[in-house]
C-alpha cells in the first residue's frame, strides 16, 4: 500500500467547466491510494493562457492566487500536463519578485502531473484498473516539451487490465489546439487534427487518451464535427476503471 499523504489537488479550468466527471475520476484514483485531498474553491486559472497571450500582469496575479491558496510544502497534483508544466517551468520566472527563491523552488519541485505523481512519488505502477478497449495514447506537446519527460502514463496504461495500448511516435505532432494557433490558422489547425485522427482511426483504436485536457477537447470537437467513430477519454477516467 502506498504511503498516505495530504496533497493539494488543482483542477484545470477547462476540466472544471466542461468535464467535471473527469475531476471526480482523478480524485477517486488519488483517494484509493490513501491520499487526502485539499481543494480550495478560491482557486482560479493557473495563468497559462494569459501568459501565452502576452498578458503577463494578469498571469502573475493568477499565479499569486494559486500560491496563496495552497500549502506550498505539500505535493501539488494536477490532472493536466499543460498546467503542471507551466507552473513547474514558468512560475519561478513569473513570480521571482513576489516570493523568495526558496519558496518558489519548494513549490515548483512539488508540482506533479497526475500520472507522474502516481508512478514516481507514490511508487505505484499498477492501479488494478480495468478498461477493455484499444486505446491510443496521444503524448501532447506539453507532455513532451514543457512538463519534464517521463513515461508514467504509458506505464499505467500498459498495466491496465484488458487495455490494448496503441502508440506511434510519428503521430505525436501538434494536434492543432496550441494556444491561438487554431483561431488564427483554422485551416492549418484542422488539417493537423484531421491527419492525427485519421491515422489513429486507421490503426483500429477505439479511444484516444492523453494527459492534456485541451488536446482531448480539440480532438473531440473534430471527431464530432466529422462523424469519426472514435471516443475521446482523459487518462484519469481510464485509471479509475470501468
Tab-separated table of C-alpha atoms in Angstrom:
chain	number	residue	atom	x	y	z
A	1	UNK	CA	0.000	0.000	0.000
A	2	UNK	CA	1.360	3.432	-0.953
A	3	UNK	CA	2.121	5.844	1.851
A	4	UNK	CA	-0.807	8.151	2.661
A	5	UNK	CA	-0.258	11.855	2.059
A	6	UNK	CA	-2.136	15.113	2.303
A	7	UNK	CA	-1.910	16.635	-1.178
A	8	UNK	CA	-3.029	19.802	-2.903
A	9	UNK	CA	-5.400	18.982	-5.765
A	10	UNK	CA	-5.619	21.529	-8.588
A	11	UNK	CA	-8.397	21.426	-11.190
A	12	UNK	CA	-7.646	22.863	-14.673
A	13	UNK	CA	-10.171	25.464	-15.899
A	14	UNK	CA	-11.365	23.547	-18.948
A	15	UNK	CA	-11.796	20.364	-16.965
A	16	UNK	CA	-13.701	22.173	-14.218
A	17	UNK	CA	-16.032	23.849	-16.703
A	18	UNK	CA	-16.671	21.042	-19.169
A	19	UNK	CA	-15.653	17.671	-17.700
A	20	UNK	CA	-16.444	17.559	-14.010
A	21	UNK	CA	-16.731	13.765	-14.206
A	22	UNK	CA	-13.027	13.580	-15.045
A	23	UNK	CA	-12.265	15.692	-11.965
A	24	UNK	CA	-14.097	13.103	-9.879
A	25	UNK	CA	-12.153	10.286	-11.578
A	26	UNK	CA	-8.807	11.875	-10.713
A	27	UNK	CA	-9.923	12.414	-7.128
A	28	UNK	CA	-11.108	8.813	-6.861
A	29	UNK	CA	-7.769	7.466	-8.082
A	30	UNK	CA	-5.827	9.509	-5.526
A	31	UNK	CA	-8.199	8.677	-2.693
A	32	UNK	CA	-7.890	4.961	-3.446
A	33	UNK	CA	-4.146	5.392	-2.944
A	34	UNK	CA	-4.865	6.725	0.525
A	35	UNK	CA	-4.290	10.419	-0.140
A	36	UNK	CA	-6.352	13.155	1.482
A	37	UNK	CA	-7.039	15.946	-0.987
A	38	UNK	CA	-7.055	19.662	-0.305
A	39	UNK	CA	-9.001	21.757	-2.791
A	40	UNK	CA	-9.923	25.397	-2.418
A	41	UNK	CA	-12.872	26.970	-4.227
A	42	UNK	CA	-10.956	30.270	-4.368
A	43	UNK	CA	-8.626	28.651	-6.901
A	44	UNK	CA	-8.881	30.057	-10.426
A	45	UNK	CA	-6.854	29.797	-13.651
A	46	UNK	CA	-3.128	28.997	-13.360
A	47	UNK	CA	-2.435	31.902	-15.730
A	48	UNK	CA	-1.077	29.864	-18.629
A	49	UNK	CA	-3.479	31.144	-21.291
A	50	UNK	CA	-2.934	34.782	-20.273
A	51	UNK	CA	0.834	34.253	-20.273
A	52	UNK	CA	0.778	32.823	-23.799
A	53	UNK	CA	-1.262	35.825	-24.973
A	54	UNK	CA	1.330	38.216	-23.534
A	55	UNK	CA	-0.892	39.345	-20.647
A	56	UNK	CA	1.897	38.904	-18.115
A	57	UNK	CA	0.388	41.028	-15.322
A	58	UNK	CA	-2.862	39.007	-15.377
A	59	UNK	CA	-0.891	35.761	-15.437
A	60	UNK	CA	1.167	36.915	-12.460
A	61	UNK	CA	-1.926	37.872	-10.445
A	62	UNK	CA	-3.467	34.452	-11.067
A	63	UNK	CA	-0.228	32.666	-10.202
A	64	UNK	CA	-0.008	34.564	-6.910
A	65	UNK	CA	-3.562	33.495	-6.112
A	66	UNK	CA	-2.599	29.852	-6.669
A	67	UNK	CA	0.334	30.013	-4.276
A	68	UNK	CA	-1.655	31.959	-1.691
A	69	UNK	CA	-4.461	29.358	-1.682
A	70	UNK	CA	-2.342	26.266	-1.107
A	71	UNK	CA	0.290	24.916	1.266
A	72	UNK	CA	3.432	25.031	-0.901
A	73	UNK	CA	5.176	22.409	1.246
A	74	UNK	CA	2.736	19.689	0.129
A	75	UNK	CA	2.608	17.799	-3.185
A	76	UNK	CA	0.592	19.718	-5.771
A	77	UNK	CA	-1.151	17.236	-8.088
A	78	UNK	CA	-2.719	18.316	-11.388
A	79	UNK	CA	-4.538	16.048	-13.900
A	80	UNK	CA	-3.152	18.027	-16.830
A	81	UNK	CA	0.334	18.260	-18.328
A	82	UNK	CA	-0.080	21.823	-19.667
A	83	UNK	CA	-0.997	23.429	-16.334
A	84	UNK	CA	1.558	21.328	-14.467
A	85	UNK	CA	4.285	22.114	-16.989
A	86	UNK	CA	3.513	25.838	-16.944
A	87	UNK	CA	3.623	26.022	-13.157
A	88	UNK	CA	6.773	23.924	-12.944
A	89	UNK	CA	8.770	25.820	-15.565
A	90	UNK	CA	7.388	29.376	-15.623
A	91	UNK	CA	6.293	30.277	-12.091
A	92	UNK	CA	9.887	30.660	-10.899
A	93	UNK	CA	10.390	33.371	-13.550
A	94	UNK	CA	6.927	34.904	-13.414
A	95	UNK	CA	6.950	35.248	-9.606
A	96	UNK	CA	10.647	35.879	-8.939
A	97	UNK	CA	9.924	39.271	-7.299
A	98	UNK	CA	6.823	38.113	-5.412
A	99	UNK	CA	8.240	35.183	-3.406
A	100	UNK	CA	11.604	34.097	-2.086
A	101	UNK	CA	13.689	31.780	-4.285
A	102	UNK	CA	13.379	29.125	-1.567
A	103	UNK	CA	9.578	29.216	-1.597
A	104	UNK	CA	9.404	29.199	-5.391
A	105	UNK	CA	11.792	26.277	-5.609
A	106	UNK	CA	9.798	24.389	-2.978
A	107	UNK	CA	6.574	24.968	-4.882
A	108	UNK	CA	7.842	24.054	-8.354
A	109	UNK	CA	9.528	20.902	-7.048
A	110	UNK	CA	6.207	19.841	-5.504
A	111	UNK	CA	4.175	20.245	-8.728
A	112	UNK	CA	3.254	16.908	-10.301
A	113	UNK	CA	1.145	15.803	-13.245
A	114	UNK	CA	-1.233	13.068	-12.016
A	115	UNK	CA	0.440	10.042	-13.659
A	116	UNK	CA	3.950	11.180	-12.799
A	117	UNK	CA	2.867	11.581	-9.180
A	118	UNK	CA	1.323	8.095	-9.028
A	119	UNK	CA	4.340	6.309	-10.529
A	120	UNK	CA	7.289	8.371	-9.329
A	121	UNK	CA	6.089	9.705	-5.963
A	122	UNK	CA	3.613	7.082	-4.778
A	123	UNK	CA	5.721	4.339	-6.456
A	124	UNK	CA	2.626	2.613	-7.863
A	125	UNK	CA	2.751	1.222	-11.402
A	126	UNK	CA	-0.424	-0.889	-11.373
A	127	UNK	CA	-3.699	0.508	-10.064
A	128	UNK	CA	-5.651	-2.704	-10.590
A	129	UNK	CA	-7.972	-0.904	-13.014
A	130	UNK	CA	-9.713	-2.485	-15.997
A	131	UNK	CA	-10.502	-0.938	-19.389
A	132	UNK	CA	-11.321	-3.447	-22.132
A	133	UNK	CA	-10.610	-1.386	-25.237
A	134	UNK	CA	-7.968	-0.496	-27.824
A	135	UNK	CA	-6.558	2.861	-26.723
A	136	UNK	CA	-4.166	5.230	-28.482
A	137	UNK	CA	-2.078	7.351	-26.117
A	138	UNK	CA	-1.505	10.826	-27.561
A	139	UNK	CA	1.538	12.454	-25.956
A	140	UNK	CA	0.812	16.163	-26.190
A	141	UNK	CA	3.281	18.949	-26.943
A	142	UNK	CA	3.210	19.946	-23.268
A	143	UNK	CA	3.900	16.387	-22.122
A	144	UNK	CA	6.873	16.160	-24.489
A	145	UNK	CA	8.318	19.660	-24.324
A	146	UNK	CA	7.098	21.543	-21.237
A	147	UNK	CA	6.495	19.095	-18.409
A	148	UNK	CA	9.613	17.006	-17.561
A	149	UNK	CA	9.775	13.949	-19.833
A	150	UNK	CA	8.632	10.706	-18.225
A	151	UNK	CA	6.824	7.509	-19.241
A	152	UNK	CA	4.432	7.284	-16.273
A	153	UNK	CA	1.252	7.496	-18.425
A	154	UNK	CA	2.461	4.670	-20.671
A	155	UNK	CA	3.381	2.566	-17.635
A	156	UNK	CA	-0.065	2.920	-16.081
A	157	UNK	CA	-1.831	2.241	-19.375
A	158	UNK	CA	0.261	-0.873	-20.082
A	159	UNK	CA	-0.645	-2.183	-16.631
A	160	UNK	CA	-4.376	-1.602	-17.123
A	161	UNK	CA	-6.168	-4.941	-17.375
A	162	UNK	CA	-7.858	-5.511	-20.745
A	163	UNK	CA	-6.372	-2.402	-22.370
A	164	UNK	CA	-4.534	-2.758	-25.678
A	165	UNK	CA	-2.169	0.197	-25.874
A	166	UNK	CA	-1.547	1.649	-29.337
A	167	UNK	CA	1.290	4.088	-29.945
A	168	UNK	CA	3.126	5.576	-32.909
A	169	UNK	CA	5.927	8.094	-32.432
A	170	UNK	CA	5.201	9.609	-35.839
A	171	UNK	CA	1.739	10.718	-34.665
A	172	UNK	CA	2.944	12.819	-31.758
A	173	UNK	CA	2.985	16.157	-33.558
A	174	UNK	CA	0.869	19.155	-32.600
A	175	UNK	CA	-2.852	18.338	-32.630
A	176	UNK	CA	-3.663	21.905	-33.706
A	177	UNK	CA	-5.007	23.097	-30.366
A	178	UNK	CA	-1.940	25.066	-29.317
A	179	UNK	CA	-2.968	28.456	-27.940
A	180	UNK	CA	-4.077	30.972	-30.569
A	181	UNK	CA	-2.928	28.806	-33.465
A	182	UNK	CA	-6.326	27.182	-34.050
A	183	UNK	CA	-8.006	30.622	-34.085
A	184	UNK	CA	-5.525	32.430	-36.340
A	185	UNK	CA	-4.882	29.443	-38.629
A	186	UNK	CA	-8.101	27.391	-38.576
A	187	UNK	CA	-7.442	25.586	-41.873
A	188	UNK	CA	-3.932	24.542	-40.864
A	189	UNK	CA	-5.151	23.532	-37.412
A	190	UNK	CA	-7.939	21.384	-38.857
A	191	UNK	CA	-5.509	19.751	-41.284
A	192	UNK	CA	-3.177	18.799	-38.409
A	193	UNK	CA	-6.058	17.478	-36.331
A	194	UNK	CA	-7.563	15.584	-39.231
A	195	UNK	CA	-4.318	13.820	-40.073
A	196	UNK	CA	-3.837	12.705	-36.474
A	197	UNK	CA	-7.414	11.490	-36.035
A	198	UNK	CA	-7.370	9.679	-39.377
A	199	UNK	CA	-4.124	7.844	-38.652
A	200	UNK	CA	-5.258	6.808	-35.189
A	201	UNK	CA	-8.604	5.610	-36.536
A	202	UNK	CA	-6.842	3.549	-39.227
A	203	UNK	CA	-4.781	1.847	-36.520
A	204	UNK	CA	-8.010	0.365	-35.160
A	205	UNK	CA	-8.185	2.442	-31.989
A	206	UNK	CA	-11.473	2.748	-30.146
A	207	UNK	CA	-10.323	5.518	-27.799
A	208	UNK	CA	-7.788	8.347	-27.779
A	209	UNK	CA	-6.396	9.344	-24.405
A	210	UNK	CA	-3.909	11.935	-23.178
A	211	UNK	CA	-2.771	13.814	-20.085
A	212	UNK	CA	-3.777	17.114	-21.716
A	213	UNK	CA	-7.413	18.206	-21.441
A	214	UNK	CA	-7.085	20.907	-24.131
A	215	UNK	CA	-5.802	18.490	-26.758
A	216	UNK	CA	-8.514	15.987	-25.924
A	217	UNK	CA	-11.289	18.572	-26.212
A	218	UNK	CA	-9.862	19.781	-29.522
A	219	UNK	CA	-9.697	16.224	-30.887
A	220	UNK	CA	-13.204	15.553	-29.608
A	221	UNK	CA	-14.596	18.612	-31.393
A	222	UNK	CA	-13.023	17.439	-34.658
A	223	UNK	CA	-14.265	13.860	-34.457
A	224	UNK	CA	-17.819	15.019	-33.626
A	225	UNK	CA	-17.848	17.534	-36.488
A	226	UNK	CA	-16.656	14.903	-38.965
A	227	UNK	CA	-18.525	11.884	-37.606
A	228	UNK	CA	-15.433	9.821	-36.824
A	229	UNK	CA	-16.172	6.663	-34.837
A	230	UNK	CA	-13.647	7.284	-32.057
A	231	UNK	CA	-14.121	8.071	-28.386
A	232	UNK	CA	-12.033	10.647	-26.533
A	233	UNK	CA	-11.202	9.995	-22.886
A	234	UNK	CA	-8.903	11.587	-20.324
A	235	UNK	CA	-6.395	9.193	-18.797
A	236	UNK	CA	-7.858	9.747	-15.299
A	237	UNK	CA	-11.138	8.183	-16.473
A	238	UNK	CA	-9.229	5.101	-17.618
A	239	UNK	CA	-7.250	4.879	-14.390
A	240	UNK	CA	-10.453	4.936	-12.373
A	241	UNK	CA	-11.509	1.802	-14.262
A	242	UNK	CA	-14.734	0.624	-15.807
